[in-house]
Each structure stands twice: as C-alpha cells, then as structure tokens.
Coordinates of C-alpha atoms in Angstrom, one line a residue:
M1 CA 103.3 82.9 122.7
T2 CA 100.3 82.5 125.5
K3 CA 97.7 80.0 124.4
S4 CA 95.2 83.1 123.6
Y5 CA 97.4 84.6 121.0
N6 CA 97.6 80.8 119.3
S7 CA 94.0 80.5 119.2
R8 CA 93.5 83.6 117.8
I9 CA 96.2 83.4 114.9
K10 CA 94.5 80.0 114.5
Y11 CA 91.0 81.5 113.5
I12 CA 91.9 83.9 111.8
D13 CA 94.2 82.3 109.2
S14 CA 91.1 80.5 108.8
L15 CA 89.5 83.4 108.2
K16 CA 91.9 84.3 105.7
G17 CA 91.6 81.1 103.8
I18 CA 87.9 81.9 103.8
A19 CA 87.8 85.0 102.1
C20 CA 90.1 83.5 99.4
M21 CA 87.6 80.8 98.6
F22 CA 85.1 82.9 98.9
I23 CA 87.4 85.1 96.1
F24 CA 87.6 82.8 93.9
I25 CA 84.3 81.2 93.8
G26 CA 83.3 84.8 93.0
H27 CA 85.7 85.4 90.4
Y28 CA 84.1 82.0 88.8
Y29 CA 81.1 83.0 88.9
Y30 CA 81.4 86.7 87.6
G31 CA 83.5 85.3 84.7
L32 CA 81.5 82.4 83.7
F33 CA 78.0 84.0 84.3
A34 CA 78.0 87.4 85.7
S35 CA 79.9 89.3 82.6
A36 CA 78.1 87.3 80.2
S37 CA 76.2 89.8 77.9
K38 CA 75.0 87.1 76.2
A39 CA 71.9 85.1 78.2
I40 CA 72.3 81.5 79.3
N41 CA 70.1 79.2 81.0
V42 CA 71.9 78.5 84.8
Y43 CA 69.8 77.5 87.4
P44 CA 67.8 80.8 89.3
W45 CA 68.5 80.8 92.4
I46 CA 72.3 81.0 92.0
V47 CA 72.3 84.0 89.9
K48 CA 69.8 85.5 91.6
E49 CA 70.7 88.9 92.9
H50 CA 69.7 88.4 96.4
S51 CA 69.7 84.7 97.1
F52 CA 70.9 83.8 99.8
F53 CA 74.2 82.8 97.9
S54 CA 74.9 86.3 96.4
L55 CA 77.8 86.5 99.9
L56 CA 79.9 83.4 97.5
Y57 CA 80.7 86.1 95.1
N58 CA 80.1 89.4 96.9
G59 CA 83.5 90.2 96.1
T60 CA 83.6 93.7 97.9
F61 CA 83.2 92.1 101.4
C62 CA 86.0 89.0 100.9
V63 CA 88.1 91.3 99.0
A64 CA 88.0 93.7 102.5
L65 CA 88.1 90.8 104.4
F66 CA 90.7 89.5 103.2
C67 CA 92.4 92.3 103.4
F68 CA 91.4 93.4 107.0
I69 CA 93.4 90.7 108.7
S70 CA 96.4 91.5 106.5
G71 CA 96.3 94.8 108.3
Y72 CA 95.7 93.2 111.8
L73 CA 99.3 91.0 111.1
S74 CA 100.7 93.8 110.4
K75 CA 103.7 95.0 112.4
E76 CA 103.6 98.2 115.1
C77 CA 106.8 100.9 113.9
K78 CA 108.6 102.7 117.1
S79 CA 111.6 104.2 114.6
I80 CA 111.1 106.0 110.7
K81 CA 113.9 102.6 110.9
D82 CA 111.6 100.3 111.4
I83 CA 109.2 101.8 108.6
V84 CA 111.5 102.0 106.2
F85 CA 112.3 98.2 106.8
N86 CA 109.3 97.0 107.4
S87 CA 107.6 98.2 103.9
V88 CA 110.8 97.3 101.7
K89 CA 109.9 93.9 103.6
R90 CA 106.3 93.5 103.0
Y91 CA 106.6 94.8 100.0
I92 CA 109.9 92.2 98.6
R93 CA 106.8 89.3 100.5
L94 CA 104.7 90.2 97.4
A95 CA 106.9 90.8 94.1
T96 CA 107.9 88.0 94.9
P97 CA 105.8 85.1 94.8
M98 CA 104.0 87.3 91.6
M99 CA 107.6 86.8 89.6
A100 CA 107.2 82.9 90.9
L101 CA 103.4 83.0 89.6
G102 CA 104.4 85.5 86.7
L103 CA 107.2 82.7 85.3
L104 CA 103.9 80.2 85.6
I105 CA 101.2 82.0 83.5
Y106 CA 104.0 82.1 81.2
A107 CA 105.5 79.4 80.8
V108 CA 101.3 78.2 80.5
R109 CA 100.6 81.1 77.9
N110 CA 103.7 80.1 76.0
T111 CA 103.1 76.3 75.7
F112 CA 99.5 75.6 75.8
T113 CA 96.7 76.9 73.3
F114 CA 94.0 78.6 74.8
D115 CA 91.1 78.1 72.6
S116 CA 88.3 77.1 74.8
G117 CA 88.8 79.8 76.5
D118 CA 88.3 82.2 73.0
T119 CA 85.3 79.4 72.5
I120 CA 83.3 80.0 75.9
S121 CA 84.3 83.9 76.0
E122 CA 82.6 84.4 72.5
M123 CA 79.7 82.1 73.6
L124 CA 78.8 83.9 76.8
G125 CA 80.0 87.3 75.3
S126 CA 82.4 87.7 78.1
T127 CA 84.7 90.1 78.2
W128 CA 86.4 88.9 81.1
V129 CA 87.0 85.3 80.0
T130 CA 89.2 86.7 77.2
S131 CA 91.1 89.2 79.0
V132 CA 91.9 86.1 81.4
G133 CA 92.4 83.5 78.1
R134 CA 94.1 86.3 76.1
G135 CA 97.7 88.0 76.2
R136 CA 100.9 86.7 75.9
N137 CA 103.7 88.8 78.3
S138 CA 107.4 88.5 77.7
L139 CA 109.8 87.7 80.0
L140 CA 110.8 91.4 80.8
A141 CA 107.6 91.9 81.5
V142 CA 106.7 89.7 84.0
I143 CA 109.2 91.2 86.0
F144 CA 108.2 94.8 85.2
N145 CA 105.0 94.0 86.7
S146 CA 105.6 91.4 89.1
F147 CA 108.3 94.2 90.9
F148 CA 107.2 97.9 89.2
G149 CA 104.1 97.5 87.8
V150 CA 101.7 96.0 90.0
L151 CA 102.8 97.3 93.2
I152 CA 104.2 101.1 91.6
F153 CA 101.8 101.3 89.5
G154 CA 98.8 99.5 90.1
K155 CA 98.2 97.8 86.7
A156 CA 96.6 94.1 87.5
G157 CA 99.4 93.0 85.1
F158 CA 99.7 89.2 83.9
S159 CA 96.5 88.0 85.7
S160 CA 93.8 90.2 87.1
Q161 CA 93.3 89.6 91.2
L162 CA 96.4 91.4 91.4
W163 CA 95.3 95.4 90.8
M164 CA 93.9 94.4 94.9
L165 CA 97.9 94.2 96.5
R166 CA 99.0 97.9 95.8
P167 CA 96.5 99.6 98.2
L168 CA 97.2 96.2 100.3
L169 CA 100.3 98.0 100.3
I170 CA 99.8 101.7 101.2
G171 CA 97.6 100.4 103.9
Q172 CA 100.1 98.4 105.7
V173 CA 102.7 101.4 105.3
S174 CA 100.3 103.5 106.0
F175 CA 99.5 102.1 110.1
F176 CA 102.7 101.6 109.4
I177 CA 103.3 105.5 109.8
F178 CA 100.3 105.6 112.1
S179 CA 101.9 103.8 114.7
Y180 CA 105.1 105.7 114.8
S181 CA 103.3 108.3 115.5
D182 CA 102.8 107.0 119.0
Y183 CA 106.6 107.9 119.7
V184 CA 106.1 111.3 118.0
K185 CA 107.1 113.8 121.1
N186 CA 105.5 117.3 119.6
K187 CA 101.7 115.8 120.4
F188 CA 100.9 118.4 117.3
V189 CA 102.7 117.4 114.7
R190 CA 101.7 114.1 116.2
N191 CA 97.3 114.3 115.5
I192 CA 98.7 116.0 112.2
M193 CA 100.5 112.5 111.2
R194 CA 97.0 110.7 111.9
I195 CA 94.4 112.9 110.4
A196 CA 97.0 112.9 107.3
V197 CA 97.0 108.8 107.2
L198 CA 93.3 108.7 108.1
L199 CA 91.9 111.1 105.0
F200 CA 94.5 109.6 103.1
C201 CA 93.4 106.0 103.0
L202 CA 90.2 106.9 103.2
G203 CA 90.2 108.5 99.9
W204 CA 91.8 105.7 98.3
E205 CA 90.1 102.4 97.5
Y206 CA 88.3 100.4 99.9
P207 CA 91.6 97.9 100.0
C208 CA 93.2 100.1 101.4
L209 CA 91.0 101.7 104.2
A210 CA 90.6 97.8 105.2
T211 CA 93.9 96.9 105.7
F212 CA 94.7 100.0 107.3
L213 CA 92.2 99.4 109.8
G214 CA 92.6 95.7 111.0
G215 CA 96.3 97.5 111.6
L216 CA 94.4 100.1 114.5
F217 CA 92.3 97.4 115.5
H218 CA 94.9 95.4 116.7
K219 CA 97.0 98.2 117.9
Y220 CA 93.5 99.0 120.2
Q221 CA 92.1 95.2 120.6
K222 CA 93.3 95.8 124.5
N223 CA 90.4 98.5 124.8
F224 CA 88.4 96.5 122.7
E225 CA 88.6 93.3 124.8
S226 CA 88.5 96.1 128.4
L227 CA 84.6 96.8 127.0
Q228 CA 81.9 95.3 129.6
L229 CA 79.5 94.3 126.7
P230 CA 77.6 91.0 126.4
D231 CA 78.7 88.6 123.6
M232 CA 74.9 88.4 122.4
L233 CA 74.8 91.6 121.3
F234 CA 78.3 91.6 119.8
A235 CA 76.9 88.7 118.2
I236 CA 73.6 90.8 117.1
G237 CA 76.0 93.4 115.9
G238 CA 78.4 90.7 113.6
G239 CA 75.5 89.2 112.3
C240 CA 73.0 92.1 110.3
A241 CA 76.7 93.6 109.3
L242 CA 77.1 90.4 107.8
L243 CA 73.9 90.3 106.5
L244 CA 73.6 94.0 104.9
G245 CA 77.0 92.8 103.7
H246 CA 75.5 89.9 102.2
Y247 CA 72.4 91.6 100.6
R248 CA 75.1 94.3 99.4
V249 CA 72.1 96.8 101.2
Y250 CA 75.7 99.1 100.9
S251 CA 75.2 99.8 97.1
L252 CA 72.4 102.3 97.6
V253 CA 74.9 104.6 100.6
P254 CA 74.5 107.3 97.3
N255 CA 78.5 109.2 95.9
V256 CA 80.4 112.1 98.0
V257 CA 80.7 114.7 94.4
V258 CA 82.8 117.7 95.9
G259 CA 83.3 119.7 92.6
T260 CA 85.4 117.2 90.0
I261 CA 85.7 114.9 92.7
N262 CA 83.9 112.1 92.6
I263 CA 83.9 109.8 96.0
A264 CA 82.3 106.2 96.3
V265 CA 81.4 106.0 99.6
A266 CA 79.5 102.7 99.3
P267 CA 83.2 100.0 99.5
K268 CA 84.2 101.8 102.2
V269 CA 80.4 101.2 104.2
Q270 CA 80.8 97.9 103.0
V271 CA 85.0 97.6 104.7
L272 CA 83.0 99.5 108.1
L273 CA 80.6 96.2 108.2
V274 CA 83.3 94.3 108.1
L275 CA 85.1 95.7 111.0
F276 CA 81.3 94.8 112.6
V277 CA 81.8 90.8 112.0
M278 CA 85.4 91.1 112.7
C279 CA 84.1 92.6 116.7
A280 CA 81.7 89.8 117.0
I281 CA 84.0 86.8 115.7
F282 CA 87.2 88.6 117.9
K283 CA 84.7 88.6 121.1
I284 CA 82.7 85.6 120.1
K285 CA 84.4 82.4 121.8
I286 CA 82.1 79.7 120.4
V287 CA 82.6 81.5 116.6
Q288 CA 86.7 81.4 117.3
K289 CA 86.6 77.5 118.3
L290 CA 84.7 77.0 115.0
L291 CA 86.8 78.8 112.8
S292 CA 90.4 77.0 114.7
A293 CA 88.9 73.6 112.8
E294 CA 91.1 71.3 111.6
I295 CA 90.0 71.5 107.8
L296 CA 89.6 75.3 108.3
Q297 CA 93.4 75.5 109.3
K298 CA 94.3 73.8 106.2
L299 CA 92.4 75.9 104.1
G300 CA 94.2 78.8 105.8
S301 CA 97.7 78.1 104.6
L302 CA 96.8 77.6 101.4
S303 CA 94.9 81.4 101.1
L304 CA 98.2 82.9 99.2
P305 CA 98.6 80.4 96.8
I306 CA 94.2 79.9 96.4
Y307 CA 94.3 83.7 95.9
L308 CA 97.0 84.0 93.1
L309 CA 96.1 80.4 91.2
H310 CA 92.5 80.9 90.5
V311 CA 92.6 82.9 88.0
L312 CA 94.8 80.8 85.6
F313 CA 92.4 77.9 86.3
I314 CA 89.4 79.3 86.0
G315 CA 90.7 80.7 82.4
S316 CA 91.8 77.6 80.6
L317 CA 91.0 74.8 83.0
S318 CA 87.3 75.6 83.3
C319 CA 86.8 76.9 80.2
W320 CA 88.2 73.9 78.3
I321 CA 85.9 71.6 80.7
I322 CA 83.0 73.4 79.9
E323 CA 84.0 73.3 75.8
R324 CA 83.8 69.7 76.1
T325 CA 80.7 68.8 78.3
Y326 CA 77.9 71.8 77.5
V327 CA 76.9 70.9 74.4
R328 CA 75.4 67.3 76.0
L329 CA 75.4 68.1 79.6
G330 CA 73.7 71.7 79.4
Y331 CA 75.6 74.1 80.4
P332 CA 73.8 74.5 84.1
S333 CA 75.6 71.2 84.7
A334 CA 79.1 71.5 83.3
Y335 CA 79.3 75.1 85.0
F336 CA 79.1 73.4 88.2
L337 CA 81.5 69.7 87.2
A338 CA 83.6 72.8 86.2
E339 CA 83.3 74.3 89.0
I340 CA 84.4 71.1 90.8
I341 CA 87.2 70.1 89.0
T342 CA 88.6 73.5 88.9
V343 CA 88.4 74.1 93.0
V344 CA 90.0 70.6 93.6
S345 CA 92.4 71.4 91.3
V346 CA 93.5 75.0 92.5
I347 CA 93.9 73.6 96.1
T348 CA 95.7 70.8 94.6
V349 CA 98.3 72.4 93.1
S350 CA 98.4 75.2 95.7
K351 CA 99.4 72.6 98.3
V352 CA 102.2 71.6 95.8
W353 CA 103.0 75.4 95.6
N354 CA 103.5 75.9 99.8
S355 CA 105.9 72.4 99.2
T356 CA 108.2 73.8 96.8
V357 CA 106.8 77.8 95.0
D358 CA 106.5 79.3 98.6
V359 CA 109.4 77.8 100.7
W360 CA 112.1 78.9 97.7
C361 CA 110.4 82.5 97.9
N362 CA 110.3 82.4 102.0
K363 CA 115.3 81.7 100.9
L364 CA 114.7 84.4 98.7
V365 CA 112.6 87.0 100.5
N366 CA 114.4 86.2 103.8
S367 CA 117.9 86.6 102.2
I368 CA 117.3 89.6 101.1
C369 CA 115.7 90.8 103.8
T370 CA 118.6 89.9 105.9
V371 CA 121.0 92.6 104.0
I372 CA 118.3 94.9 103.6
G373 CA 117.6 94.9 108.0
R374 CA 122.0 95.5 107.9
M375 CA 121.4 98.5 106.0
V376 CA 119.3 100.1 107.6
Y377 CA 119.9 98.8 110.7
G378 CA 123.6 98.6 110.8
K379 CA 125.7 94.6 110.9
N380 CA 124.6 93.8 113.5
A381 CA 120.7 93.6 112.1
L382 CA 118.5 90.4 112.4
G383 CA 117.4 89.6 109.2
D384 CA 113.7 88.4 110.9
R385 CA 113.4 91.7 112.3

C-alpha cells in the first residue's frame, strides 16, 4: 500500500464514524422530540427546523454519506464468479452482526421491562419510541430477520435502523455488475448493462444510489484526480453542497409523477449533494488531515456497533433516565442529560463489541467465505478474495 492510500483510508473511516454518530444523534432527536405529537418545552434553538444544529439530525444526508463510503470501499468484479462471491460475502458480512444484535435485543427485551419506554412514549405521544420499546421477538424470528427478513424482504426486523441495509446491499451488488461490464466484449451489451444498472439504482431507495455512486467514484477516481482545477473551487462547491443539505433545500424539489408511479426526487438530490461534498474532501488535503485525527479514527473504528446498538439504547436507557429525572430537572435538562449518558454508554459498549462480538463475527464470516470461495472458484481458491 502507498502512503496516499493509507491516508485516504484513514479519513474515509473517520467519515463513517462521523456519519454513524450523526445518525445516532438524529434518531435520538427524532425519537424523543420530533416524533412527539404532544408539545414538550425543549430549547427552541435545538429543535428549529433550519437552525445551525439541524445537520446533526439530518438523517437523509448522514445515511447517504455512510452508504457512499460503503460503496467506495467495494471491490470491482472481473467475472461472474467475482459477482457471485463478493455478493454472497457482503450478504454474510451484513447478516452475521445483525444476528448478534438480534440475540442481544432478544436477551434484553426478555430480561428487562420497557416500562420507561412506554411511559415516555405516552408522555410524548411518540409512536417511534413505542415501536422501539415494545415487541418480543422469538429466537426463530431473530434468525429469520437476520438472514432473510431485513436483507431479502426489506423489513426493519427487530431494530428500526436496519431498513437501510437492504438498499445498501443492492447498491453494492449493482456496482459489482457495473464494474464487470468492463470485461464484456460486446459494446452494445456492455452499454445496455450499464444503463440498466444506473436506471435500476435511480428507481430504488436513495441508499442504493448513494452506495452505487460511491463505487463508481472509486472506479473513476483517477479521472477525477487528473482534473486540473483549483482546490478553492472544490471547497466552495463542497461548502455550498453541505449548506444546501444542511438546510434541507433538497426537500423543495417536487416528486416526478409518471402515470401511477410517484418518484421521490428529493432524496436523490441529497445524494448528489453528498457526492459534491465528497469530491471536495478528496481534493482538499487539509480536510483529509483534519479527518485523519486519532480521535476520529477511533470513532471510525466503532462505526458499525454504534449504528447497530444506538436504537436499543435510546428505547431503553435514554427513556429510563428521562423518566426518573424530568419531573425534578424539567424535560430539557433530562433530555440532554440522557443524551450525554447514552452517547457515552453506546461508545463504551461499542468498544466491548469490537473486542468480542466483532472478532467472533469476523472468524465466522471468514470461515464461511472460505468454503464459499472454494465452491465458486475451485478447491485452491483463497477465502480472503
């Protein structure tokens, strides 16, 4: 590996951690205030739709950023066998930690009561908190949702944030197919494949498009880096895209209606804004250096467990703290106290997850992929392709 490649991976990993943390904060805000149908006296500057802090709970932007980075890290495929192997490998890498999360949620929900979640849900009139706190999944349901329900049928399963994983997987598989088109000799077939994949991703949910574009960006990055344009131009363009996404200007874009088909264009526009922001980051060295800070690197290493665990903590620990403090402290103070404790708790548990559950998952995935690799490529194939 070259030094530049190592540097690039560093700031990309940091971005994944930042995106997951913002998704976490966004869900906290949405679940404990924005989804409430009853008025709660929270500080106006934190809930104003177009306030300076709105980026912290702009879920569309953060999800698109996370998916773009995931697509950027995808491998190109040179054969149909590569497509099959990489698709199955990615499927297993998503399903295995999901099963671990499902077992944890199963244990928690069948060991502890969620009375606090029910109390806060009733007080706020928040159906989101209700959906997080209630429900008992059987072991069979956990296994089914981990391997089929979420990734095949698109169900949120046992945790609401998992909805994004199916379009992310589809976006990666779409990129695998697109990258393989380079090795198709017939020019007409090659172009048809590319157009079909692009139209397919445009028609799916926006995380699919974001993941696909991330893969495309990596594929054609050398062409992008050859552009002889001043860094200031990229800084202005990326800054404007960030502000437009920050203030949700994309939401003004109307849907496109074709007959009975209603196409939501606004989320796709947000994906393009993420693309502009990433172009600026890939060009401006000082931003890369800032994002390569050690503390952000550590946050990046925790991105997956933060993403997986945070909803469980919001529906349990956060509600428990708020229930026991809001009468004495008032809802605003209880809200922020619970937020601080929840963030610290999720980061702490995420570190434990990485040193235990993640190690087990990686061993299991590598063992399964070794077998699959031999089935696809032959007996002499390596499992770490």
